[in-house]
């Protein structure tokens, strides 16, 4: 009598569903590949046929050649590491500041009421306009670019942290209250993990902004860095090298993004789209 | 004899139970919410004495203040009038002697079922091997023994609901249940109810059980508190003098039907 059969029922996931999904994934990957091939082909053929001037758009193979020769130059590593340093430092500082401010505004209602209007007002400013000012304030070196990167990148982290922390379901809060959890325990065991997926989305957005911030800073005033190289080669009309630098910047952005994506999967293993395992 | 001032008189057969000490005493307890549109009387002046090991059902239509009452007894909501006491002490904050089963299971998706069950123990600082065993036995009792290491999102909705009795792991003296099995199918709910009744009776746990279902309310309870809305109040208390342990067969008895009619009658009159 004690336990009825109704309580013993489990359930299974169909294996065929998983198979179908894999095939679908493969098909979409093939589509993407096809699109890339078409783009590269047009890029290669258009300048060769004289449809566009090679000064405006160097062919794909020309860019690859420029990329290889650029990477073999002695000065390349210096410019590369300057920009990479700006990006990494700017990213770490920007996301940290966003995280700390976001937590402060979420857990401290008075702080939110006082500071939030300023935060929103600040976000309304197109912060790129500060670039010349930062050069004047912090000089031509890396610090002005790092400041620029931080200023453009902390906001998505701040807002996502705040929203994530505030979206903890009322029932979960009630549960924690009913077992007399301290605010710190509730924060660590419930609010923070709950907010993590949303925070991470903000962090990914921040990465894009950091790269933009650093490069714009270098455009406005610098003597080193990949942004500086773009300016330099543009002025020398070596457009193939401009494209080569762009490819490198794209690779930095993509590399960072995939790193974050990987970390995201590791950290937030419970996402609803995680199947099986 | 029952001395608390309730309108519906107690049936004479329960006199023997009165020797048990009172655990929860509710006196003139009321709650008024102030909304922009004006005050809402969620609960009006409730008086009730609940003795150790008693199983009390609360029935009534939506909005009659059942959750409000339970939340105040849990110390999660402060009363507007009157007070509730737990073992003589005024309740003004949650107590670890009181377990609460909510309308939803509230499972954290980054914790396994077992880790979710052990969360209160983690907070209390009592996460021991003995407690793990206890958690296992509670989960086995609800048929989730094989899902200890599963994540909540890998369970069906109904299976997630069945984790609710986890609060028993902390061995509370008082158990508050706010329709924890409301979303379950009838068979599973019945089985869960039987299991819960068995565990709480064996451990001498005092239970306050909220439900919409009159049959369930009568079947489980020593007393049924009947509540009516606008404003939320207690309209009567019906003593259930059916012998224990209960089994489904008792539902066919005339006495059971009479008791259900009695509850229905009070609900009808308001
Ligand atoms: N936080 C709140 N703020 C304002 N009014 C509230 C609040 N909580 C409950 N009420 C009101 O108090 C009354 C009683 O609500 P309560 O949740 O206690 O009802 P209930 O009997 O549990 O209903 P149900 O069976 O639907 O769960 C309702 O009219 C409701 O609108
Ligand atoms: Mg309710």
PDB file of C-alpha atoms in Angstrom, chain A residues 97-252:
ATOM      1  CA  UNK A  97      33.890  47.130 -13.094  1.00  0.00           C
ATOM      2  CA  UNK A  98      30.592  46.202 -14.755  1.00  0.00           C
ATOM      3  CA  UNK A  99      30.218  43.168 -12.489  1.00  0.00           C
ATOM      4  CA  UNK A 100      30.977  45.042  -9.280  1.00  0.00           C
ATOM      5  CA  UNK A 101      28.715  47.982 -10.141  1.00  0.00           C
ATOM      6  CA  UNK A 102      25.962  45.626 -11.309  1.00  0.00           C
ATOM      7  CA  UNK A 103      26.083  43.679  -8.048  1.00  0.00           C
ATOM      8  CA  UNK A 104      26.154  46.881  -6.001  1.00  0.00           C
ATOM      9  CA  UNK A 105      23.108  48.295  -7.784  1.00  0.00           C
ATOM     10  CA  UNK A 106      21.212  45.005  -7.514  1.00  0.00           C
ATOM     11  CA  UNK A 107      21.802  44.274  -3.828  1.00  0.00           C
ATOM     12  CA  UNK A 108      21.668  47.829  -2.549  1.00  0.00           C
ATOM     13  CA  UNK A 109      18.368  49.488  -3.472  1.00  0.00           C
ATOM     14  CA  UNK A 110      19.490  52.940  -2.282  1.00  0.00           C
ATOM     15  CA  UNK A 111      22.524  52.809  -4.567  1.00  0.00           C
ATOM     16  CA  UNK A 112      20.299  51.891  -7.469  1.00  0.00           C
ATOM     17  CA  UNK A 113      17.870  54.718  -6.862  1.00  0.00           C
ATOM     18  CA  UNK A 114      20.698  57.237  -6.606  1.00  0.00           C
ATOM     19  CA  UNK A 115      23.039  55.988  -9.320  1.00  0.00           C
ATOM     20  CA  UNK A 116      20.783  54.431 -11.933  1.00  0.00           C
ATOM     21  CA  UNK A 117      19.736  57.695 -13.644  1.00  0.00           C
ATOM     22  CA  UNK A 118      23.414  58.575 -14.075  1.00  0.00           C
ATOM     23  CA  UNK A 119      24.217  55.142 -15.434  1.00  0.00           C
ATOM     24  CA  UNK A 120      21.440  55.374 -18.006  1.00  0.00           C
ATOM     25  CA  UNK A 121      22.362  58.959 -18.868  1.00  0.00           C
ATOM     26  CA  UNK A 122      25.980  57.921 -19.355  1.00  0.00           C
ATOM     27  CA  UNK A 123      24.923  55.081 -21.614  1.00  0.00           C
ATOM     28  CA  UNK A 124      23.026  57.543 -23.818  1.00  0.00           C
ATOM     29  CA  UNK A 125      26.299  59.331 -24.686  1.00  0.00           C
ATOM     30  CA  UNK A 126      28.091  57.972 -27.780  1.00  0.00           C
ATOM     31  CA  UNK A 127      31.278  57.299 -25.838  1.00  0.00           C
ATOM     32  CA  UNK A 128      33.477  57.261 -28.929  1.00  0.00           C
ATOM     33  CA  UNK A 129      33.509  61.065 -28.686  1.00  0.00           C
ATOM     34  CA  UNK A 130      35.675  60.755 -25.574  1.00  0.00           C
ATOM     35  CA  UNK A 131      38.535  59.214 -27.571  1.00  0.00           C
ATOM     36  CA  UNK A 132      40.350  62.505 -28.368  1.00  0.00           C
ATOM     37  CA  UNK A 133      39.814  63.628 -24.780  1.00  0.00           C
ATOM     38  CA  UNK A 134      41.313  60.426 -23.364  1.00  0.00           C
ATOM     39  CA  UNK A 135      44.358  60.836 -25.628  1.00  0.00           C
ATOM     40  CA  UNK A 136      44.775  64.339 -24.207  1.00  0.00           C
ATOM     41  CA  UNK A 137      44.334  63.095 -20.644  1.00  0.00           C
ATOM     42  CA  UNK A 138      46.192  59.811 -20.683  1.00  0.00           C
ATOM     43  CA  UNK A 139      48.676  60.267 -23.515  1.00  0.00           C
ATOM     44  CA  UNK A 140      49.491  58.367 -26.712  1.00  0.00           C
ATOM     45  CA  UNK A 141      50.393  55.140 -24.916  1.00  0.00           C
ATOM     46  CA  UNK A 142      48.281  52.116 -24.054  1.00  0.00           C
ATOM     47  CA  UNK A 143      46.520  53.613 -21.039  1.00  0.00           C
ATOM     48  CA  UNK A 144      44.284  55.924 -23.090  1.00  0.00           C
ATOM     49  CA  UNK A 145      43.177  52.937 -25.215  1.00  0.00           C
ATOM     50  CA  UNK A 146      42.529  50.804 -22.160  1.00  0.00           C
ATOM     51  CA  UNK A 147      40.407  53.590 -20.658  1.00  0.00           C
ATOM     52  CA  UNK A 148      38.497  53.859 -23.926  1.00  0.00           C
ATOM     53  CA  UNK A 149      37.948  50.083 -24.005  1.00  0.00           C
ATOM     54  CA  UNK A 150      36.728  50.071 -20.403  1.00  0.00           C
ATOM     55  CA  UNK A 151      34.360  52.981 -20.930  1.00  0.00           C
ATOM     56  CA  UNK A 152      32.655  51.393 -23.937  1.00  0.00           C
ATOM     57  CA  UNK A 153      32.501  47.863 -22.467  1.00  0.00           C
ATOM     58  CA  UNK A 154      31.462  47.930 -18.810  1.00  0.00           C
ATOM     59  CA  UNK A 155      27.852  48.873 -19.429  1.00  0.00           C
ATOM     60  CA  UNK A 156      26.491  45.636 -20.931  1.00  0.00           C
ATOM     61  CA  UNK A 157      28.045  43.711 -18.046  1.00  0.00           C
ATOM     62  CA  UNK A 158      26.616  46.138 -15.502  1.00  0.00           C
ATOM     63  CA  UNK A 159      23.094  46.051 -16.879  1.00  0.00           C
ATOM     64  CA  UNK A 160      23.044  42.270 -17.389  1.00  0.00           C
ATOM     65  CA  UNK A 161      24.427  41.616 -13.910  1.00  0.00           C
ATOM     66  CA  UNK A 162      21.781  43.834 -12.385  1.00  0.00           C
ATOM     67  CA  UNK A 163      18.909  42.394 -14.401  1.00  0.00           C
ATOM     68  CA  UNK A 164      20.104  38.823 -13.839  1.00  0.00           C
ATOM     69  CA  UNK A 165      20.361  39.236 -10.089  1.00  0.00           C
ATOM     70  CA  UNK A 166      16.986  40.914  -9.888  1.00  0.00           C
ATOM     71  CA  UNK A 167      15.207  38.209 -11.867  1.00  0.00           C
ATOM     72  CA  UNK A 168      15.545  35.519  -9.173  1.00  0.00           C
ATOM     73  CA  UNK A 169      12.060  33.966  -8.874  1.00  0.00           C
ATOM     74  CA  UNK A 170      10.056  35.044  -5.820  1.00  0.00           C
ATOM     75  CA  UNK A 171       9.528  31.392  -4.828  1.00  0.00           C
ATOM     76  CA  UNK A 172      13.278  30.768  -4.653  1.00  0.00           C
ATOM     77  CA  UNK A 173      13.726  33.836  -2.458  1.00  0.00           C
ATOM     78  CA  UNK A 174      10.876  32.615  -0.281  1.00  0.00           C
ATOM     79  CA  UNK A 175      12.493  29.205   0.046  1.00  0.00           C
ATOM     80  CA  UNK A 176      15.780  30.749   1.135  1.00  0.00           C
ATOM     81  CA  UNK A 177      13.963  32.983   3.610  1.00  0.00           C
ATOM     82  CA  UNK A 178      12.054  30.041   5.047  1.00  0.00           C
ATOM     83  CA  UNK A 179      15.306  28.219   5.823  1.00  0.00           C
ATOM     84  CA  UNK A 180      16.806  31.388   7.310  1.00  0.00           C
ATOM     85  CA  UNK A 181      19.601  31.716   4.784  1.00  0.00           C
ATOM     86  CA  UNK A 182      21.699  34.856   5.239  1.00  0.00           C
ATOM     87  CA  UNK A 183      21.679  37.404   2.391  1.00  0.00           C
ATOM     88  CA  UNK A 184      25.205  36.320   1.510  1.00  0.00           C
ATOM     89  CA  UNK A 185      24.193  32.643   1.347  1.00  0.00           C
ATOM     90  CA  UNK A 186      21.207  33.509  -0.822  1.00  0.00           C
ATOM     91  CA  UNK A 187      23.455  35.567  -3.068  1.00  0.00           C
ATOM     92  CA  UNK A 188      26.095  32.861  -3.463  1.00  0.00           C
ATOM     93  CA  UNK A 189      23.867  29.828  -3.694  1.00  0.00           C
ATOM     94  CA  UNK A 190      20.894  31.209  -5.604  1.00  0.00           C
ATOM     95  CA  UNK A 191      21.134  34.720  -7.056  1.00  0.00           C
ATOM     96  CA  UNK A 192      24.596  34.568  -8.585  1.00  0.00           C
ATOM     97  CA  UNK A 193      24.253  31.179 -10.307  1.00  0.00           C
ATOM     98  CA  UNK A 194      20.786  32.196 -11.449  1.00  0.00           C
ATOM     99  CA  UNK A 195      22.175  35.414 -12.985  1.00  0.00           C
ATOM    100  CA  UNK A 196      25.235  33.766 -14.513  1.00  0.00           C
ATOM    101  CA  UNK A 197      23.809  33.022 -17.997  1.00  0.00           C
ATOM    102  CA  UNK A 198      22.592  36.603 -18.327  1.00  0.00           C
ATOM    103  CA  UNK A 199      25.874  38.003 -16.991  1.00  0.00           C
ATOM    104  CA  UNK A 200      27.757  35.908 -19.497  1.00  0.00           C
ATOM    105  CA  UNK A 201      25.735  37.302 -22.383  1.00  0.00           C
ATOM    106  CA  UNK A 202      26.818  40.761 -21.195  1.00  0.00           C
ATOM    107  CA  UNK A 203      30.445  39.653 -20.987  1.00  0.00           C
ATOM    108  CA  UNK A 204      30.340  38.412 -24.579  1.00  0.00           C
ATOM    109  CA  UNK A 205      28.939  41.739 -25.740  1.00  0.00           C
ATOM    110  CA  UNK A 206      31.656  43.502 -23.744  1.00  0.00           C
ATOM    111  CA  UNK A 207      34.378  41.674 -25.667  1.00  0.00           C
ATOM    112  CA  UNK A 208      33.153  43.135 -28.960  1.00  0.00           C
ATOM    113  CA  UNK A 209      33.040  46.609 -27.455  1.00  0.00           C
ATOM    114  CA  UNK A 210      36.526  46.280 -25.967  1.00  0.00           C
ATOM    115  CA  UNK A 211      38.039  45.567 -29.392  1.00  0.00           C
ATOM    116  CA  UNK A 212      36.181  48.523 -30.896  1.00  0.00           C
ATOM    117  CA  UNK A 213      37.287  50.797 -28.041  1.00  0.00           C
ATOM    118  CA  UNK A 214      40.958  49.866 -28.355  1.00  0.00           C
ATOM    119  CA  UNK A 215      41.044  50.262 -32.141  1.00  0.00           C
ATOM    120  CA  UNK A 216      39.186  53.596 -32.140  1.00  0.00           C
ATOM    121  CA  UNK A 217      41.638  54.818 -29.499  1.00  0.00           C
ATOM    122  CA  UNK A 218      44.509  53.836 -31.756  1.00  0.00           C
ATOM    123  CA  UNK A 219      42.905  55.523 -34.772  1.00  0.00           C
ATOM    124  CA  UNK A 220      42.622  58.782 -32.904  1.00  0.00           C
ATOM    125  CA  UNK A 221      46.163  58.916 -31.618  1.00  0.00           C
ATOM    126  CA  UNK A 222      48.795  56.248 -31.295  1.00  0.00           C
ATOM    127  CA  UNK A 223      52.282  55.310 -32.416  1.00  0.00           C
ATOM    128  CA  UNK A 224      51.828  51.569 -32.016  1.00  0.00           C
ATOM    129  CA  UNK A 225      49.148  48.925 -32.364  1.00  0.00           C
ATOM    130  CA  UNK A 226      47.086  47.288 -35.083  1.00  0.00           C
ATOM    131  CA  UNK A 227      44.753  50.286 -35.349  1.00  0.00           C
ATOM    132  CA  UNK A 228      47.814  52.453 -35.918  1.00  0.00           C
ATOM    133  CA  UNK A 229      48.969  50.036 -38.653  1.00  0.00           C
ATOM    134  CA  UNK A 230      45.588  50.308 -40.384  1.00  0.00           C
ATOM    135  CA  UNK A 231      45.924  54.103 -40.420  1.00  0.00           C
ATOM    136  CA  UNK A 232      49.520  53.866 -41.625  1.00  0.00           C
ATOM    137  CA  UNK A 233      48.861  51.442 -44.501  1.00  0.00           C
ATOM    138  CA  UNK A 234      45.755  53.325 -45.551  1.00  0.00           C
ATOM    139  CA  UNK A 235      47.828  56.480 -45.903  1.00  0.00           C
ATOM    140  CA  UNK A 236      50.412  54.524 -47.884  1.00  0.00           C
ATOM    141  CA  UNK A 237      47.597  53.086 -50.047  1.00  0.00           C
ATOM    142  CA  UNK A 238      48.768  49.555 -49.213  1.00  0.00           C
ATOM    143  CA  UNK A 239      45.213  48.324 -49.027  1.00  0.00           C
ATOM    144  CA  UNK A 240      46.203  44.656 -49.131  1.00  0.00           C
ATOM    145  CA  UNK A 241      47.990  45.189 -45.809  1.00  0.00           C
ATOM    146  CA  UNK A 242      45.005  47.102 -44.397  1.00  0.00           C
ATOM    147  CA  UNK A 243      42.945  44.025 -45.127  1.00  0.00           C
ATOM    148  CA  UNK A 244      45.605  41.808 -43.616  1.00  0.00           C
ATOM    149  CA  UNK A 245      45.409  43.754 -40.334  1.00  0.00           C
ATOM    150  CA  UNK A 246      41.622  43.556 -40.429  1.00  0.00           C
ATOM    151  CA  UNK A 247      41.883  39.771 -40.760  1.00  0.00           C
ATOM    152  CA  UNK A 248      44.152  39.676 -37.708  1.00  0.00           C
ATOM    153  CA  UNK A 249      41.751  41.827 -35.693  1.00  0.00           C
ATOM    154  CA  UNK A 250      38.863  39.601 -36.749  1.00  0.00           C
ATOM    155  CA  UNK A 251      40.886  36.584 -35.615  1.00  0.00           C
ATOM    156  CA  UNK A 252      41.508  38.177 -32.198  1.00  0.00           C
TER     157      UNK A 252
END
